[in-house]
Amino acid sequence: MATKSIEINLPDFIGKVFSYSEIDSTQVEAKRKIAQKCPVPFLIIAKSQTGGLGRFRRKWYSPTGGIYFTLTTKPVNNPAISLVVGIALVEILKTIIPERKFILKWPNDILADNEKIAGILAENFNNALLIGIGINTFENGKFNSIPCDENSRNEILLKFFKKLDFYFDKFDQKGFPYFLNKYIELTIPIGAEIEIFAPNEKITGFFSGITDDGRLILECDNKKIKFSNGEVSLRIG
Amino acid sequence: MNRQKIEELIELVEKSDIAELEVHFFGGRKIVIRKNTPGGNDTYLMNAPPTHVQPNAPIPQPIPVPTHQETEKSATSTEQSETDNTSKFTEIKAPMVGTFYRKPSPDSPPYVNIGEHITVGQVICLIEAMKLFNEVKSEVSGTIKNILLEDASPVEFGQIIFLVELD
């Protein structure tokens, strides 16, 4: 059974905070709250998840020591919001843990020294936007994780939400073009060889940039192909 | 394939003994021409090619779909068809570009199936773009008569996904 366990003062814009020592999934709990007519915005945060979910219900390993939360706010139809959340998170992680090399992999996976350490899943559900985030942080740095203690975890949360508040306003006012250069600075280098697993196919080519609405541009056989979906795999070697 | 070619195919079907002709094109697009038989309809279905999504690219011109009247003219010119219900169906189109999903997760049952009744506001599919999953809700009440896309297929803005017979 979930119990209240995390006490931190977060910015007002995130609304009510529901915190748990253990829960099945913060994303699932957010949906339950919405179904119960819980007013938006609110935050579900947990110290561990027994059924943490990634994209398409893939299991997200969520033992104690990581950071797991779902922010529930007003719906956003522009899918580039997904990239903006990634920018905010990487910028904060870079500041707090400068010894690791962070990369934002399109659209919003976060790698530390080429290992995925954070995932973001956004869903428009019942007139609310759910932003679910899992960050692998452990004090002893085991698994694919960022070593950090309780204080650092709270610092990540506080700074991330403050930045997100600011970026949400900018996104409302200026859209993704405001963030394009930031994104390019944080993502893989232009010209890197990548594979993209799009629905029904896999294509290899060279990363050629991001459109001003957030799509990935792949150069393949002297043609530029724009993707709004797909999983990018870096070819390192 | 242009309209003239389609009309030639219709003529071919009409003059032959076959009841139905299904033509697949490179890239996954297909056309089905079904002869108007008692209890049956002339139906033209087109599936979008399962290629990668290129929203900025010019949206390919859809293959001209013969209207109900044109269908009668070319394929059943000598009889009045009162059984063709296709034109009665309401189209539900994709509100955005992305990937179409029939199910909330791989292990879940589809939101809707052919033959099922839907109501206004009911979630009927998901469309994912850049890892943002959007629920698509029906703006009509009626019965699902056809689903024109496979699960996890790319979808373009405005592409027809469902055909619904309104209440």
XYZ file of C-alpha atoms in Angstrom:
404
model
C 0.000 0.000 0.000
C 1.305 3.427 -0.843
C 2.231 5.688 2.007
C 3.221 9.308 2.224
C 6.983 9.545 2.435
C 8.626 12.395 0.539
C 8.578 15.900 1.963
C 9.893 18.633 -0.286
C 8.718 22.126 -1.055
C 8.080 22.338 -4.748
C 6.954 25.327 -6.812
C 3.262 26.204 -6.678
C 2.651 25.591 -10.386
C 2.811 21.831 -9.934
C -0.167 21.892 -7.557
C -0.841 19.228 -4.975
C 1.876 16.670 -4.284
C 1.043 13.030 -3.597
C 4.144 11.205 -2.429
C 4.679 7.515 -1.767
C 7.444 5.281 -0.548
C 6.301 2.620 -3.005
C 3.678 2.527 -5.714
C 2.876 0.398 -8.745
C 3.447 3.232 -11.234
C 3.258 6.999 -10.858
C 1.739 7.232 -14.350
C -0.984 4.723 -13.506
C -1.659 6.458 -10.187
C -1.982 9.800 -12.002
C -4.597 8.249 -14.285
C -6.462 6.879 -11.280
C -6.461 10.338 -9.676
C -7.778 11.902 -12.871
C -10.497 9.281 -13.071
C -11.398 10.254 -9.498
C -11.705 13.898 -10.683
C -8.601 15.068 -8.831
C -8.012 18.669 -9.954
C -5.062 19.305 -12.276
C -2.205 20.215 -11.768
C -0.776 17.666 -9.361
C 2.332 15.582 -8.902
C 2.699 11.915 -8.090
C 6.131 11.052 -6.752
C 7.460 7.783 -5.398
C 10.681 6.396 -3.941
C 10.186 3.126 -5.772
C 7.796 1.554 -8.243
C 6.757 -2.086 -8.396
C 5.419 -1.789 -11.928
C 7.225 1.186 -13.416
C 6.282 1.656 -17.037
C 8.157 2.899 -20.024
C 6.961 3.369 -23.529
C 4.340 0.778 -24.391
C 4.262 -0.739 -20.968
C 7.862 -1.794 -21.170
C 9.024 -2.327 -17.630
C 11.071 0.512 -16.162
C 13.234 -0.906 -13.402
C 12.435 1.323 -10.440
C 14.117 0.285 -7.183
C 14.512 2.546 -4.174
C 17.095 5.207 -4.822
C 15.825 6.420 -8.157
C 13.564 9.377 -8.922
C 10.100 8.518 -10.211
C 7.299 10.970 -10.753
C 4.404 12.007 -12.965
C 3.541 15.651 -13.346
C -0.051 16.181 -14.403
C -0.915 19.502 -15.954
C -3.122 21.086 -18.587
C -3.154 19.296 -21.971
C -0.655 20.316 -24.635
C -1.272 19.271 -28.206
C 2.102 20.245 -29.638
C 4.224 17.078 -29.433
C 7.445 19.094 -29.259
C 6.643 19.613 -25.563
C 8.126 16.167 -25.191
C 11.519 17.487 -26.367
C 11.302 20.587 -24.187
C 10.889 18.459 -21.052
C 14.019 16.578 -22.107
C 15.977 19.804 -22.525
C 14.991 21.002 -19.040
C 15.996 17.722 -17.440
C 19.353 17.413 -19.179
C 20.273 20.991 -18.382
C 19.617 20.382 -14.689
C 21.443 17.045 -14.609
C 24.473 18.606 -16.288
C 24.576 21.303 -13.639
C 24.238 18.984 -10.663
C 26.401 16.113 -11.898
C 29.030 17.782 -14.092
C 31.347 14.786 -14.089
C 29.050 12.801 -16.395
C 28.602 13.493 -20.085
C 24.888 13.867 -20.792
C 23.273 13.593 -24.195
C 19.665 14.066 -25.193
C 18.743 11.365 -27.680
C 15.797 12.216 -29.881
C 13.128 12.684 -28.936
C 13.839 12.764 -25.189
C 15.886 9.846 -23.890
C 18.679 10.917 -21.602
C 22.053 9.230 -21.787
C 24.932 9.600 -19.349
C 28.202 8.436 -20.884
C 26.192 6.640 -23.576
C 23.950 4.741 -21.134
C 20.267 5.546 -20.852
C 19.670 6.819 -17.347
C 16.380 8.670 -17.669
C 13.185 8.220 -19.632
C 10.279 10.553 -20.268
C 6.807 9.471 -21.292
C 4.157 12.062 -22.105
C 0.469 11.303 -22.539
C -2.550 13.454 -23.157
C -5.138 11.657 -21.099
C -8.645 12.817 -20.185
C -7.925 16.498 -20.807
C -4.645 16.472 -18.920
C -1.008 16.128 -19.900
C 0.858 13.463 -17.948
C 4.625 13.745 -17.959
C 6.106 10.633 -16.443
C 9.814 10.616 -15.659
C 12.122 7.973 -14.300
C 15.723 8.801 -13.432
C 18.152 6.121 -12.337
C 20.028 7.631 -9.426
C 21.777 5.597 -6.748
C 24.146 6.560 -4.020
C 26.612 3.828 -4.971
C 26.171 4.366 -8.696
C 25.192 0.802 -9.483
C 23.376 -0.123 -12.709
C 23.090 2.497 -15.418
C 22.716 5.317 -13.002
C 23.855 8.666 -11.771
C 25.443 8.487 -8.348
C 23.748 10.972 -6.052
C 22.350 11.141 -2.542
C 18.990 12.217 -1.142
C 19.945 15.903 -1.098
C 21.039 15.787 -4.721
C 17.807 14.071 -5.694
C 15.769 16.817 -4.047
C 17.947 19.435 -5.696
C 17.322 17.814 -9.095
C 13.571 17.917 -8.506
C 13.457 21.504 -7.291
C 15.629 22.884 -10.065
C 13.934 20.804 -12.714
C 10.443 22.003 -11.797
C 11.556 25.627 -11.656
C 13.118 25.322 -15.079
C 10.092 23.513 -16.432
C 7.796 26.265 -15.191
C 9.880 28.818 -17.087
C 10.125 26.653 -20.210
C 6.406 25.897 -20.306
C 5.741 29.645 -20.437
C 8.294 30.095 -23.219
C 6.822 27.172 -25.123
C 3.348 28.705 -24.839
C 4.629 32.027 -26.121
C 7.219 31.048 -28.724
C 6.786 27.385 -29.499
C 9.614 24.983 -30.246
C 11.742 27.338 -32.394
C 12.819 29.083 -29.167
C 14.316 25.767 -28.017
C 15.809 24.502 -31.259
C 19.382 25.703 -30.688
C 19.349 24.459 -27.102
C 18.229 21.066 -28.325
C 20.928 20.883 -31.002
C 23.569 21.714 -28.382
C 22.402 18.904 -26.108
C 21.785 16.140 -28.613
C 24.082 13.913 -30.653
C 26.463 15.672 -33.047
C 25.262 16.570 -36.508
C 26.652 14.015 -38.921
C 26.647 11.123 -36.414
C 25.689 7.791 -37.905
C 22.407 6.559 -36.473
C 19.760 3.932 -37.013
C 16.155 4.836 -36.619
C 13.546 2.205 -35.898
C 10.421 3.748 -37.324
C 7.100 1.942 -37.571
C 7.567 -0.909 -40.026
C 11.163 -0.202 -40.921
C 14.703 0.464 -39.838
C 16.801 3.074 -41.620
C 20.468 3.862 -41.226
C 21.829 7.264 -42.081
C 23.373 10.386 -40.687
C 21.785 12.712 -38.166
C 21.172 15.935 -40.027
C 19.351 18.090 -37.488
C 15.959 18.831 -36.003
C 13.121 20.715 -37.668
C 11.684 23.766 -35.985
C 8.704 21.667 -34.932
C 10.870 19.015 -33.325
C 11.174 16.269 -35.930
C 14.389 14.421 -36.569
C 16.102 14.829 -39.925
C 18.008 11.828 -41.220
C 20.223 12.000 -44.272
C 20.175 8.781 -46.208
C 21.319 8.253 -49.806
C 21.585 12.022 -50.273
C 17.977 12.457 -49.245
C 16.731 14.123 -46.105
C 13.947 12.262 -44.353
C 11.983 13.771 -41.488
C 10.646 11.583 -38.714
C 7.995 12.330 -36.154
C 8.354 8.901 -34.572
C 10.934 6.235 -34.096
C 13.647 5.035 -31.789
C 17.112 6.276 -32.490
C 20.083 4.044 -31.987
C 23.558 5.513 -32.068
C 26.156 3.644 -34.051
C 29.242 4.012 -31.949
C 32.486 2.603 -33.161
C -2.035 5.424 -60.354
C -4.323 7.953 -61.944
C -8.042 8.053 -62.264
C -8.031 6.735 -65.816
C -6.118 3.656 -64.714
C -8.580 3.041 -61.921
C -11.467 3.309 -64.340
C -9.742 0.832 -66.642
C -9.407 -1.563 -63.733
C -13.079 -1.147 -62.889
C -13.970 -1.927 -66.459
C -11.736 -4.983 -66.359
C -13.473 -6.260 -63.241
C -16.872 -5.533 -64.675
C -16.205 -7.516 -67.835
C -14.567 -10.425 -66.083
C -15.952 -13.281 -64.012
C -14.099 -12.186 -60.904
C -16.023 -10.686 -58.030
C -13.189 -8.738 -56.488
C -9.800 -7.396 -57.517
C -7.211 -6.311 -55.008
C -4.207 -4.409 -56.353
C -1.173 -3.846 -54.126
C 1.298 -1.122 -54.979
C 4.877 -0.720 -54.009
C 4.941 1.000 -50.653
C 1.856 -0.717 -49.317
C -0.958 1.228 -50.928
C -3.757 -0.925 -52.215
C -7.048 -0.664 -54.018
C -9.897 -3.116 -53.749
C -12.530 -3.185 -56.478
C -15.525 -5.301 -55.619
C -18.224 -6.031 -58.162
C -21.704 -4.904 -57.303
C -23.549 -8.110 -56.588
C -26.878 -8.688 -54.896
C -26.303 -8.018 -51.238
C -22.882 -6.542 -51.963
C -21.468 -3.113 -52.642
C -18.899 -1.498 -54.839
C -16.195 -0.633 -52.390
C -12.963 1.224 -52.778
C -10.542 0.990 -49.928
C -7.157 2.548 -49.798
C -4.508 2.015 -47.209
C -1.746 4.500 -46.716
C 1.691 3.189 -47.514
C 3.498 1.951 -44.404
C 6.454 4.183 -44.976
C 8.210 6.443 -42.545
C 6.387 9.599 -41.625
C 7.494 12.657 -43.492
C 5.098 15.319 -42.337
C 6.924 18.141 -44.065
C 6.929 16.416 -47.383
C 4.068 17.325 -49.642
C 1.135 15.143 -48.784
C 0.775 12.739 -51.670
C -2.290 13.360 -53.723
C -4.759 10.710 -52.811
C -5.792 8.412 -55.557
C -9.037 9.852 -56.843
C -11.788 7.841 -55.296
C -14.797 7.447 -57.529
C -17.803 8.915 -55.866
C -20.850 6.828 -55.323
C -22.388 8.202 -58.501
C -19.242 7.642 -60.535
C -19.015 4.122 -59.234
C -22.462 3.371 -60.502
C -21.689 5.003 -63.794
C -18.549 3.038 -64.472
C -19.221 -0.299 -62.871
C -22.949 -0.688 -62.757
C -24.108 1.666 -65.397
C -27.313 -0.082 -66.190
C -28.744 -0.444 -62.750
C -29.627 1.831 -59.909
C -27.787 0.733 -56.806
C -29.676 1.344 -53.639
C -27.530 -0.982 -51.622
C -24.319 1.012 -51.635
C -23.995 2.142 -48.063
C -20.408 3.338 -48.280
C -21.385 6.924 -48.933
C -23.536 6.892 -45.835
C -20.538 6.312 -43.656
C -18.904 9.132 -41.791
C -15.144 9.333 -41.914
C -13.068 9.815 -38.797
C -9.751 11.313 -39.796
C -6.413 11.557 -38.034
C -6.151 14.876 -36.192
C -2.352 14.785 -36.380
C 0.588 13.042 -37.968
C 2.209 10.202 -36.064
C 1.769 6.520 -35.376
C -1.706 5.059 -35.036
C -2.376 2.593 -32.246
C -5.585 0.676 -31.772
C -4.725 -0.357 -28.226
C -3.670 1.534 -25.096
C -0.808 -0.951 -24.675
C 0.407 -4.034 -26.546
C -1.330 -6.404 -24.131
C -4.637 -4.551 -24.024
C -7.670 -5.166 -26.199
C -8.341 -2.580 -28.928
C -10.254 0.534 -27.995
C -12.813 -0.337 -30.667
C -13.537 -3.110 -33.146
C -15.496 -3.252 -36.373
C -19.163 -3.614 -35.584
C -18.932 -1.957 -32.197
C -20.944 1.058 -31.214
C -19.136 4.254 -30.215
C -20.363 7.410 -28.560
C -19.291 11.046 -28.629
C -16.211 11.558 -26.471
C -15.243 7.898 -26.436
C -11.529 7.214 -26.920
C -11.150 5.265 -30.151
C -7.390 5.172 -30.740
C -4.024 6.646 -29.830
C -1.703 8.640 -32.040
C 1.896 9.015 -30.960
C 4.187 11.755 -32.145
C 7.617 12.356 -30.639
C 6.786 10.199 -27.618
C 3.670 12.168 -26.827
C 0.686 9.846 -26.838
C -2.607 11.476 -27.695
C -5.981 9.948 -27.152
C -8.286 10.447 -30.113
C -11.928 10.803 -29.145
C -14.920 10.272 -31.345
C -16.969 13.301 -32.248
C -19.831 11.124 -33.460
C -22.046 8.334 -32.223
C -22.508 5.302 -34.400
C -21.210 1.901 -35.394
C -17.674 1.261 -36.623
C -18.004 -0.145 -40.145
C -14.353 -0.225 -41.114
C -10.892 0.479 -39.723
C -8.565 1.455 -42.544
C -5.232 1.253 -40.756
C -3.323 -1.532 -39.095
C -2.203 -1.151 -35.514
C 1.140 0.698 -35.195
C 0.959 2.145 -38.704
C 2.164 5.594 -39.664
C -0.666 8.038 -40.166
C -0.796 11.399 -41.895
C -2.803 14.383 -40.803
C -6.306 14.092 -42.210
C -5.974 10.467 -43.246
C -9.176 8.482 -42.855
C -8.920 5.962 -40.032
C -12.481 4.864 -39.314
C -15.723 4.639 -41.243
C -18.732 5.008 -38.993
C -22.412 4.492 -39.633
C -24.081 7.223 -37.649
C -26.938 6.441 -35.295
